[in-house]
Amino acid sequence: MSTEPEQQYDASAGASEPAASGRREVKPPKASGVHFELGAKVPSATPAAQSGPEHVIEPVAYDAILLSGFGGPEGQDDVLPFLRNVTRGRGIPDERLEEVAHHYRRFGGVSPINDQNRLLRQALKSALAESGLDLSVYWGNRNWAPYLDEALASAANDGIRRMIAIPTSAYSSYSSCRQYREDWADALEASGTQGIMQIDKVRQFFSHPGFIQPFIEGVRDGIAAATQAGHDASRIEVLFSTHSIPTQDAELSGAGLFADVDGGGYAAQHLAVAEEVMATAAPGVSWQLVYQSRSGPPSQPWLEPDINDALESLEHRSAVLIVPLGFVSDHMEVIWDLDTEATETAARLGLWSLRTPTPGTHPAFVGALVDLVQERVSGRPVGQRANATSLGPWFDVCRPGCCANKRLGFSPAIAGLQP
């Protein structure tokens, strides 16, 4: 993709920023289609993944990693264009977007998510070097600069042809998995690398012990802090919080394996992680899975209970731990919905509260990301992969129709079997 010099990002270094006047405000358009190699069932995939196996056990020699973030504004002028990107195709007027914009504006129009990903990228580079994996790390965002297509254009210019993508989201749902796969398809077409670049993705990593370990430590430390503050374990409630999603989307998550579970695979995966955390860190302490950050119309069912409603409903509790189980770093949904709104609700109710850390750049989490790449580089058998939940290591190649969004309709996506 050709750009003016002042608009270019060094996506491989993650350090160079364009002048504010040259910042691109619009994410790439939706792809018109995808590219299949001859005989392949999975578009733009490496030969090992082209036939669509659930788990790829053939070694793959990747050239680089594509660290893929959600993106976030880095100044007041960025807020509305960023929110337009996030809500593209939904016809939401700017006046309604301003209702959400005030969350960002309260923090100077800056989301912490880009800085979090810069730190994660650097930590990942260091851990890769220590492990002996000689792979560059390119960073691109779905909804704000540096965009995914800019990262792919930079990689292609560097001679990269085979990448493994790491989305900064651990669970299965439209917004946390398939939408990344759609945006990779958009980026391939927009960057002119469709048919040139092959991109696989790591499995959803909710079950990896390295992702779970920071939450175990957070709950263990939080229980100790609550106890030291005078709260008996029988009066402590642990609230595992994740982003709410439309119920219809939740039912389509998880490759159709959880039709009998309220909230589908999305809820089942979170519950499996929470069970492991509590069994290890605080057996016997009461806990529940709650949701946050709902944004749909009142007429549309979303996963419940909302964390504030759950707090209002607590009985015989004097302390709460708020665990951001659905998030890998402290972005806006954490610092606003949890650190601001939920914490204020707890204080109003007279509850002692503590929000535990997200994985961020915890060494166990960074090590888990390296391990996820290593298992694909080496073609590690499923039975030898790191796993800490009853659900086992998740699929390497997304299954047909998994995490579809019926409201928005079909969009081209890579790293999975069609549709």
CSV table of C-alpha atoms in Angstrom, one decimal, residues 2-403:
chain,number,residue,atom,x,y,z
A,2,SER,CA,1.4,3.4,-1.0
A,3,THR,CA,1.3,6.2,1.6
A,4,GLU,CA,2.8,9.6,2.0
A,5,PRO,CA,6.0,9.5,4.2
A,6,GLU,CA,4.3,11.3,7.1
A,7,GLN,CA,1.5,8.8,7.2
A,8,GLN,CA,3.7,5.7,7.5
A,9,TYR,CA,4.0,3.7,10.6
A,10,ASP,CA,6.9,1.4,11.4
A,11,ALA,CA,4.6,-1.4,12.3
A,12,SER,CA,7.6,-3.7,13.0
A,13,ALA,CA,9.1,-1.3,15.5
A,14,GLY,CA,5.9,0.1,16.9
A,15,ALA,CA,7.7,3.4,17.8
A,16,SER,CA,7.2,5.8,14.9
A,17,GLU,CA,4.1,8.0,14.9
A,18,PRO,CA,2.7,10.2,12.1
A,19,ALA,CA,2.0,13.9,12.5
A,20,ALA,CA,-1.5,14.5,13.9
A,21,SER,CA,-2.6,16.1,10.6
A,22,GLY,CA,-1.5,13.0,8.7
A,23,ARG,CA,-3.3,10.4,10.9
A,24,ARG,CA,-5.6,8.2,9.0
A,25,GLU,CA,-9.1,8.1,10.5
A,26,VAL,CA,-10.8,5.3,8.6
A,27,LYS,CA,-10.2,1.6,8.9
A,28,PRO,CA,-9.9,-0.5,5.7
A,29,PRO,CA,-13.1,-1.2,3.8
A,30,LYS,CA,-14.7,-4.6,4.0
A,31,ALA,CA,-13.1,-7.2,1.7
A,32,SER,CA,-14.9,-8.2,-1.4
A,33,GLY,CA,-13.7,-11.8,-1.1
A,34,VAL,CA,-10.9,-14.1,0.0
A,35,HIS,CA,-8.0,-15.9,-1.7
A,36,PHE,CA,-7.8,-19.7,-1.8
A,37,GLU,CA,-4.7,-21.6,-2.9
A,38,LEU,CA,-5.5,-24.5,-5.3
A,39,GLY,CA,-7.5,-27.1,-3.4
A,40,ALA,CA,-7.5,-25.2,-0.1
A,41,LYS,CA,-10.5,-25.1,2.2
A,42,VAL,CA,-9.1,-22.3,4.3
A,43,PRO,CA,-8.3,-18.9,2.7
A,44,SER,CA,-4.8,-17.3,2.9
A,45,ALA,CA,-3.6,-20.1,5.1
A,46,THR,CA,-0.3,-21.9,5.3
A,47,PRO,CA,-0.2,-25.4,3.6
A,48,ALA,CA,-0.4,-27.1,7.0
A,49,ALA,CA,-3.7,-25.3,7.8
A,50,GLN,CA,-5.3,-25.1,4.3
A,51,SER,CA,-7.3,-28.4,4.6
A,52,GLY,CA,-8.9,-27.1,7.8
A,53,PRO,CA,-7.8,-29.6,10.5
A,54,GLU,CA,-9.1,-28.9,14.1
A,55,HIS,CA,-5.5,-28.9,15.3
A,56,VAL,CA,-2.5,-28.4,13.1
A,57,ILE,CA,0.3,-30.9,14.0
A,58,GLU,CA,2.5,-30.3,11.0
A,59,PRO,CA,5.4,-27.9,11.7
A,60,VAL,CA,5.2,-24.5,10.1
A,61,ALA,CA,8.2,-22.2,9.4
A,62,TYR,CA,6.7,-18.7,10.1
A,63,ASP,CA,8.5,-15.5,9.1
A,64,ALA,CA,6.8,-13.3,11.7
A,65,ILE,CA,4.1,-12.7,14.2
A,66,LEU,CA,1.1,-10.3,13.7
A,67,LEU,CA,0.1,-9.0,17.1
A,68,SER,CA,-3.5,-7.8,16.6
A,69,GLY,CA,-5.1,-5.2,18.9
A,70,PHE,CA,-8.5,-3.6,19.1
A,71,GLY,CA,-7.0,-0.1,18.9
A,72,GLY,CA,-7.9,3.0,20.8
A,73,PRO,CA,-7.8,6.9,20.6
A,74,GLU,CA,-4.7,8.7,21.6
A,75,GLY,CA,-6.1,12.2,21.8
A,76,GLN,CA,-9.4,14.1,21.9
A,77,ASP,CA,-9.6,14.5,18.1
A,78,ASP,CA,-9.3,10.7,17.7
A,79,VAL,CA,-12.3,9.7,19.8
A,80,LEU,CA,-15.2,10.1,17.4
A,81,PRO,CA,-13.4,8.8,14.3
A,82,PHE,CA,-12.3,5.8,16.4
A,83,LEU,CA,-15.9,5.1,17.6
A,84,ARG,CA,-17.1,5.4,14.0
A,85,ASN,CA,-14.6,2.6,13.1
A,86,VAL,CA,-15.8,0.4,16.0
A,87,THR,CA,-19.5,0.8,15.1
A,88,ARG,CA,-19.1,0.8,11.3
A,89,GLY,CA,-22.1,-0.6,9.5
A,90,ARG,CA,-24.5,0.0,12.4
A,91,GLY,CA,-25.7,3.4,11.4
A,92,ILE,CA,-25.1,5.0,14.8
A,93,PRO,CA,-25.2,8.8,14.7
A,94,ASP,CA,-22.4,10.9,16.2
A,95,GLU,CA,-24.7,12.2,19.0
A,96,ARG,CA,-25.1,8.7,20.3
A,97,LEU,CA,-21.4,8.0,19.9
A,98,GLU,CA,-20.7,11.0,22.1
A,99,GLU,CA,-22.6,9.2,24.9
A,100,VAL,CA,-19.7,6.7,24.9
A,101,ALA,CA,-17.1,9.3,24.0
A,102,HIS,CA,-17.3,10.9,27.4
A,103,HIS,CA,-15.6,7.8,28.9
A,104,TYR,CA,-12.5,8.6,26.8
A,105,ARG,CA,-12.8,12.3,27.1
A,106,ARG,CA,-12.6,12.0,30.9
A,107,PHE,CA,-9.1,10.6,30.4
A,108,GLY,CA,-8.0,13.2,27.9
A,109,GLY,CA,-9.3,11.2,24.9
A,110,VAL,CA,-6.6,8.6,25.4
A,111,SER,CA,-7.3,4.9,25.8
A,112,PRO,CA,-4.5,3.0,27.5
A,113,ILE,CA,-4.8,0.1,25.1
A,114,ASN,CA,-2.2,1.2,22.5
A,115,ASP,CA,0.5,1.8,25.2
A,116,GLN,CA,-0.4,-1.6,26.6
A,117,ASN,CA,0.2,-3.2,23.3
A,118,ARG,CA,3.4,-1.4,22.8
A,119,LEU,CA,4.6,-2.8,26.1
A,120,LEU,CA,3.2,-6.3,25.3
A,121,ARG,CA,5.0,-6.3,21.9
A,122,GLN,CA,8.3,-5.4,23.5
A,123,ALA,CA,7.9,-8.0,26.1
A,124,LEU,CA,7.0,-10.6,23.5
A,125,LYS,CA,10.1,-9.7,21.4
A,126,SER,CA,12.3,-10.2,24.5
A,127,ALA,CA,10.6,-13.5,25.3
A,128,LEU,CA,10.9,-14.8,21.8
A,129,ALA,CA,14.6,-14.0,21.7
A,130,GLU,CA,15.1,-15.8,25.0
A,131,SER,CA,13.3,-18.9,23.6
A,132,GLY,CA,15.4,-19.0,20.5
A,133,LEU,CA,12.5,-18.1,18.1
A,134,ASP,CA,13.9,-15.7,15.5
A,135,LEU,CA,10.6,-14.0,14.5
A,136,SER,CA,9.8,-10.3,14.0
A,137,VAL,CA,6.7,-8.9,15.7
A,138,TYR,CA,4.4,-6.6,13.6
A,139,TRP,CA,1.6,-4.8,15.4
A,140,GLY,CA,-1.6,-3.6,13.9
A,141,ASN,CA,-5.0,-2.6,15.2
A,142,ARG,CA,-8.5,-3.3,14.0
A,143,ASN,CA,-10.0,0.1,14.7
A,144,TRP,CA,-7.2,2.7,15.0
A,145,ALA,CA,-3.7,3.4,13.9
A,146,PRO,CA,-1.5,1.6,13.4
A,147,TYR,CA,-4.0,-0.3,11.3
A,148,LEU,CA,-3.7,-4.0,10.4
A,149,ASP,CA,-3.3,-3.2,6.7
A,150,GLU,CA,-0.4,-0.9,7.5
A,151,ALA,CA,1.2,-3.7,9.5
A,152,LEU,CA,0.8,-6.1,6.6
A,153,ALA,CA,2.1,-3.6,4.0
A,154,SER,CA,5.2,-3.1,6.2
A,155,ALA,CA,5.7,-6.8,6.6
A,156,ALA,CA,5.3,-7.5,2.9
A,157,ASN,CA,7.9,-4.7,2.1
A,158,ASP,CA,10.2,-6.5,4.5
A,159,GLY,CA,9.8,-9.8,2.5
A,160,ILE,CA,7.5,-11.5,5.1
A,161,ARG,CA,5.2,-14.0,3.5
A,162,ARG,CA,4.0,-16.3,6.3
A,163,MET,CA,2.7,-15.0,9.6
A,164,ILE,CA,1.0,-16.3,12.7
A,165,ALA,CA,-1.5,-13.9,14.2
A,166,ILE,CA,-2.1,-13.3,17.9
A,167,PRO,CA,-5.3,-11.5,18.7
A,168,THR,CA,-5.4,-9.8,22.1
A,169,SER,CA,-8.5,-11.7,23.1
A,170,ALA,CA,-8.7,-15.1,24.7
A,171,TYR,CA,-12.2,-16.3,24.2
A,172,SER,CA,-14.6,-17.4,21.4
A,173,SER,CA,-17.3,-14.9,20.2
A,174,TYR,CA,-18.0,-12.7,17.2
A,175,SER,CA,-16.2,-9.7,18.6
A,176,SER,CA,-13.4,-11.6,20.3
A,177,CYS,CA,-12.5,-14.0,17.5
A,178,ARG,CA,-14.4,-13.9,14.2
A,179,GLN,CA,-14.3,-10.1,13.8
A,180,TYR,CA,-10.5,-10.3,14.0
A,181,ARG,CA,-10.6,-12.9,11.2
A,182,GLU,CA,-12.8,-10.6,9.2
A,183,ASP,CA,-10.5,-7.6,9.7
A,184,TRP,CA,-7.5,-9.7,8.7
A,185,ALA,CA,-9.3,-10.4,5.4
A,186,ASP,CA,-10.0,-6.7,5.0
A,187,ALA,CA,-6.4,-5.8,5.7
A,188,LEU,CA,-5.0,-8.4,3.2
A,189,GLU,CA,-7.2,-6.9,0.4
A,190,ALA,CA,-6.6,-3.3,1.4
A,191,SER,CA,-2.8,-3.7,1.6
A,192,GLY,CA,-2.6,-5.6,-1.7
A,193,THR,CA,-1.1,-8.6,0.0
A,194,GLN,CA,-4.1,-11.0,-0.6
A,195,GLY,CA,-2.6,-14.0,-2.5
A,196,ILE,CA,0.9,-13.0,-1.3
A,197,MET,CA,0.6,-13.3,2.4
A,198,GLN,CA,-0.4,-16.5,4.4
A,199,ILE,CA,-1.8,-15.9,7.9
A,200,ASP,CA,-2.6,-18.6,10.5
A,201,LYS,CA,-3.8,-17.7,14.0
A,202,VAL,CA,-3.0,-19.2,17.4
A,203,ARG,CA,-5.8,-21.0,19.2
A,204,GLN,CA,-8.1,-19.1,21.6
A,205,PHE,CA,-5.9,-19.1,24.6
A,206,PHE,CA,-8.3,-19.0,27.5
A,207,SER,CA,-7.3,-22.4,28.7
A,208,HIS,CA,-3.5,-21.8,28.6
A,209,PRO,CA,-2.1,-21.9,32.2
A,210,GLY,CA,0.0,-18.8,31.5
A,211,PHE,CA,-3.1,-16.8,30.7
A,212,ILE,CA,-4.8,-18.1,33.9
A,213,GLN,CA,-1.9,-17.7,36.3
A,214,PRO,CA,-2.1,-13.8,36.6
A,215,PHE,CA,-5.7,-14.2,37.7
A,216,ILE,CA,-4.9,-16.9,40.2
A,217,GLU,CA,-2.3,-14.6,41.7
A,218,GLY,CA,-4.7,-11.7,41.7
A,219,VAL,CA,-7.5,-13.5,43.5
A,220,ARG,CA,-5.1,-15.1,46.0
A,221,ASP,CA,-3.6,-11.6,46.8
A,222,GLY,CA,-7.0,-10.0,46.8
A,223,ILE,CA,-8.5,-12.6,49.3
A,224,ALA,CA,-5.4,-12.0,51.5
A,225,ALA,CA,-6.0,-8.2,51.4
A,226,ALA,CA,-9.7,-8.5,52.2
A,227,THR,CA,-8.9,-10.8,55.1
A,228,GLN,CA,-6.3,-8.4,56.4
A,229,ALA,CA,-8.9,-5.7,56.2
A,230,GLY,CA,-11.1,-7.7,58.6
A,231,HIS,CA,-13.4,-9.6,56.2
A,232,ASP,CA,-14.0,-13.2,56.8
A,233,ALA,CA,-13.8,-15.5,53.8
A,234,SER,CA,-17.5,-16.3,54.2
A,235,ARG,CA,-18.4,-12.6,53.6
A,236,ILE,CA,-16.2,-12.2,50.5
A,237,GLU,CA,-17.7,-12.4,46.9
A,238,VAL,CA,-15.5,-12.8,43.8
A,239,LEU,CA,-17.0,-11.3,40.7
A,240,PHE,CA,-15.5,-12.5,37.5
A,241,SER,CA,-16.3,-9.8,34.9
A,242,THR,CA,-16.2,-9.9,31.2
A,243,HIS,CA,-17.7,-7.9,28.3
A,244,SER,CA,-21.4,-8.6,27.7
A,245,ILE,CA,-22.4,-9.6,24.2
A,246,PRO,CA,-25.8,-10.1,22.5
A,247,THR,CA,-27.4,-13.4,23.5
A,248,GLN,CA,-27.8,-14.4,19.9
A,249,ASP,CA,-24.0,-13.9,19.3
A,250,ALA,CA,-23.2,-15.9,22.5
A,251,GLU,CA,-25.4,-18.8,21.3
A,252,LEU,CA,-23.3,-19.0,18.1
A,253,SER,CA,-20.0,-19.0,19.9
A,254,GLY,CA,-17.9,-22.0,20.5
A,255,ALA,CA,-18.3,-24.0,17.3
A,256,GLY,CA,-21.8,-25.2,18.2
A,257,LEU,CA,-20.5,-27.4,21.1
A,258,PHE,CA,-22.4,-25.6,23.9
A,259,ALA,CA,-26.0,-25.5,22.7
A,260,ASP,CA,-27.1,-26.5,26.2
A,261,VAL,CA,-25.1,-23.8,28.0
A,262,ASP,CA,-26.6,-20.4,28.7
A,263,GLY,CA,-24.3,-18.0,26.9
A,264,GLY,CA,-22.9,-20.7,24.6
A,265,GLY,CA,-19.1,-21.3,24.3
A,266,TYR,CA,-18.4,-17.7,25.3
A,267,ALA,CA,-19.9,-18.2,28.8
A,268,ALA,CA,-18.7,-21.8,29.0
A,269,GLN,CA,-15.0,-20.8,28.4
A,270,HIS,CA,-15.2,-18.0,31.0
A,271,LEU,CA,-16.8,-20.3,33.6
A,272,ALA,CA,-14.1,-23.0,32.9
A,273,VAL,CA,-11.4,-20.4,33.6
A,274,ALA,CA,-13.1,-19.0,36.7
A,275,GLU,CA,-13.5,-22.5,38.1
A,276,GLU,CA,-9.8,-23.2,37.7
A,277,VAL,CA,-8.9,-19.9,39.3
A,278,MET,CA,-11.1,-20.5,42.3
A,279,ALA,CA,-10.1,-24.1,42.8
A,280,THR,CA,-6.4,-23.0,42.9
A,281,ALA,CA,-6.6,-19.6,44.6
A,282,ALA,CA,-9.6,-19.6,46.9
A,283,PRO,CA,-11.5,-22.9,47.3
A,284,GLY,CA,-14.8,-22.4,49.2
A,285,VAL,CA,-15.1,-18.7,48.6
A,286,SER,CA,-18.3,-17.6,46.8
A,287,TRP,CA,-18.0,-16.4,43.2
A,288,GLN,CA,-20.1,-15.7,40.1
A,289,LEU,CA,-19.6,-14.7,36.4
A,290,VAL,CA,-20.9,-11.2,35.7
A,291,TYR,CA,-21.0,-9.0,32.6
A,292,GLN,CA,-20.2,-5.3,31.8
A,293,SER,CA,-20.1,-2.7,29.0
A,294,ARG,CA,-23.4,-3.5,27.4
A,295,SER,CA,-24.1,-1.2,24.5
A,296,GLY,CA,-27.1,-2.5,22.6
A,297,PRO,CA,-30.7,-1.3,22.6
A,298,PRO,CA,-32.9,-2.3,25.5
A,299,SER,CA,-35.0,-4.5,23.2
A,300,GLN,CA,-32.0,-6.7,22.4
A,301,PRO,CA,-31.1,-9.4,24.9
A,302,TRP,CA,-27.5,-9.3,26.1
A,303,LEU,CA,-25.8,-11.6,28.6
A,304,GLU,CA,-26.6,-10.8,32.2
A,305,PRO,CA,-26.3,-10.1,35.1
A,306,ASP,CA,-24.6,-6.7,34.8
A,307,ILE,CA,-21.9,-6.3,37.4
A,308,ASN,CA,-23.6,-3.3,39.0
A,309,ASP,CA,-26.9,-5.3,39.3
A,310,ALA,CA,-24.9,-8.2,40.8
A,311,LEU,CA,-23.4,-5.9,43.4
A,312,GLU,CA,-26.9,-4.6,44.3
A,313,SER,CA,-28.1,-8.1,44.7
A,314,LEU,CA,-25.4,-9.3,47.1
A,315,GLU,CA,-26.5,-10.4,50.5
A,316,HIS,CA,-24.4,-11.2,53.6
A,317,ARG,CA,-21.3,-9.9,52.0
A,318,SER,CA,-18.9,-7.2,53.2
A,319,ALA,CA,-16.2,-7.4,50.6
A,320,VAL,CA,-15.9,-8.0,46.8
A,321,LEU,CA,-13.1,-8.8,44.5
A,322,ILE,CA,-13.6,-7.6,40.9
A,323,VAL,CA,-11.7,-9.8,38.5
A,324,PRO,CA,-11.4,-8.6,34.9
A,325,LEU,CA,-11.5,-12.2,33.5
A,326,GLY,CA,-12.4,-11.2,29.9
A,327,PHE,CA,-9.5,-8.8,29.4
A,328,VAL,CA,-5.8,-9.1,28.7
A,329,SER,CA,-4.9,-5.5,29.7
A,330,ASP,CA,-6.3,-2.4,31.4
A,331,HIS,CA,-8.2,-0.7,28.5
A,332,MET,CA,-11.2,1.6,28.7
A,333,GLU,CA,-13.7,-1.1,29.7
A,334,VAL,CA,-11.6,-1.9,32.7
A,335,ILE,CA,-10.7,1.6,33.9
A,336,TRP,CA,-14.2,3.0,33.3
A,337,ASP,CA,-16.7,0.2,33.8
A,338,LEU,CA,-14.8,-1.5,36.6
A,339,ASP,CA,-12.4,1.0,38.2
A,340,THR,CA,-15.0,3.8,38.0
A,341,GLU,CA,-18.6,2.7,37.8
A,342,ALA,CA,-18.5,-0.7,39.6
A,343,THR,CA,-16.1,0.6,42.3
A,344,GLU,CA,-18.5,3.5,42.9
A,345,THR,CA,-21.4,1.1,43.2
A,346,ALA,CA,-19.6,-1.0,45.7
A,347,ALA,CA,-18.6,2.1,47.8
A,348,ARG,CA,-22.2,3.3,47.8
A,349,LEU,CA,-23.3,-0.1,49.0
A,350,GLY,CA,-20.7,0.0,51.8
A,351,LEU,CA,-18.7,-2.9,50.3
A,352,TRP,CA,-14.9,-3.1,50.6
A,353,SER,CA,-13.7,-3.7,47.0
A,354,LEU,CA,-10.6,-4.4,45.1
A,355,ARG,CA,-10.0,-4.8,41.4
A,356,THR,CA,-7.4,-7.4,40.6
A,357,PRO,CA,-4.8,-7.0,37.7
A,358,THR,CA,-5.2,-8.0,34.1
A,359,PRO,CA,-2.4,-10.2,32.6
A,360,GLY,CA,-0.8,-7.2,30.8
A,361,THR,CA,2.9,-8.1,30.5
A,362,HIS,CA,3.0,-10.7,33.3
A,363,PRO,CA,5.8,-13.1,32.5
A,364,ALA,CA,3.5,-16.1,32.6
A,365,PHE,CA,1.2,-14.5,30.0
A,366,VAL,CA,3.9,-13.4,27.7
A,367,GLY,CA,5.4,-16.9,28.0
A,368,ALA,CA,2.1,-18.4,27.1
A,369,LEU,CA,2.0,-16.3,23.9
A,370,VAL,CA,5.4,-17.6,22.9
A,371,ASP,CA,4.3,-21.1,23.7
A,372,LEU,CA,1.3,-20.8,21.5
A,373,VAL,CA,3.6,-19.9,18.6
A,374,GLN,CA,6.0,-22.6,19.5
A,375,GLU,CA,3.3,-25.3,19.4
A,376,ARG,CA,2.6,-24.3,15.8
A,377,VAL,CA,6.2,-23.9,14.7
A,378,SER,CA,6.9,-27.4,16.1
A,379,GLY,CA,3.6,-29.1,15.2
A,380,ARG,CA,3.0,-30.1,18.8
A,381,PRO,CA,0.4,-32.9,19.2
A,382,VAL,CA,-2.8,-31.9,21.0
A,383,GLY,CA,-2.1,-34.1,24.0
A,384,GLN,CA,1.2,-32.3,24.7
A,385,ARG,CA,-0.2,-28.7,24.6
A,386,ALA,CA,-0.5,-26.6,27.7
A,387,ASN,CA,-4.0,-26.6,29.1
A,388,ALA,CA,-5.6,-25.9,32.5
A,389,THR,CA,-9.4,-26.3,31.9
A,390,SER,CA,-11.8,-29.1,31.3
A,391,LEU,CA,-12.4,-27.8,27.8
A,392,GLY,CA,-8.9,-28.7,26.5
A,393,PRO,CA,-6.8,-26.8,24.0
A,394,TRP,CA,-9.1,-25.0,21.6
A,395,PHE,CA,-9.1,-25.3,17.8
A,396,ASP,CA,-6.3,-24.0,15.7
A,397,VAL,CA,-8.6,-23.5,12.7
A,398,CYS,CA,-12.0,-22.0,13.3
A,399,ARG,CA,-14.9,-24.3,12.4
A,400,PRO,CA,-17.6,-23.4,9.8
A,401,GLY,CA,-20.1,-20.8,11.0
A,402,CYS,CA,-18.4,-20.5,14.4
A,403,CYS,CA,-19.1,-17.1,16.1
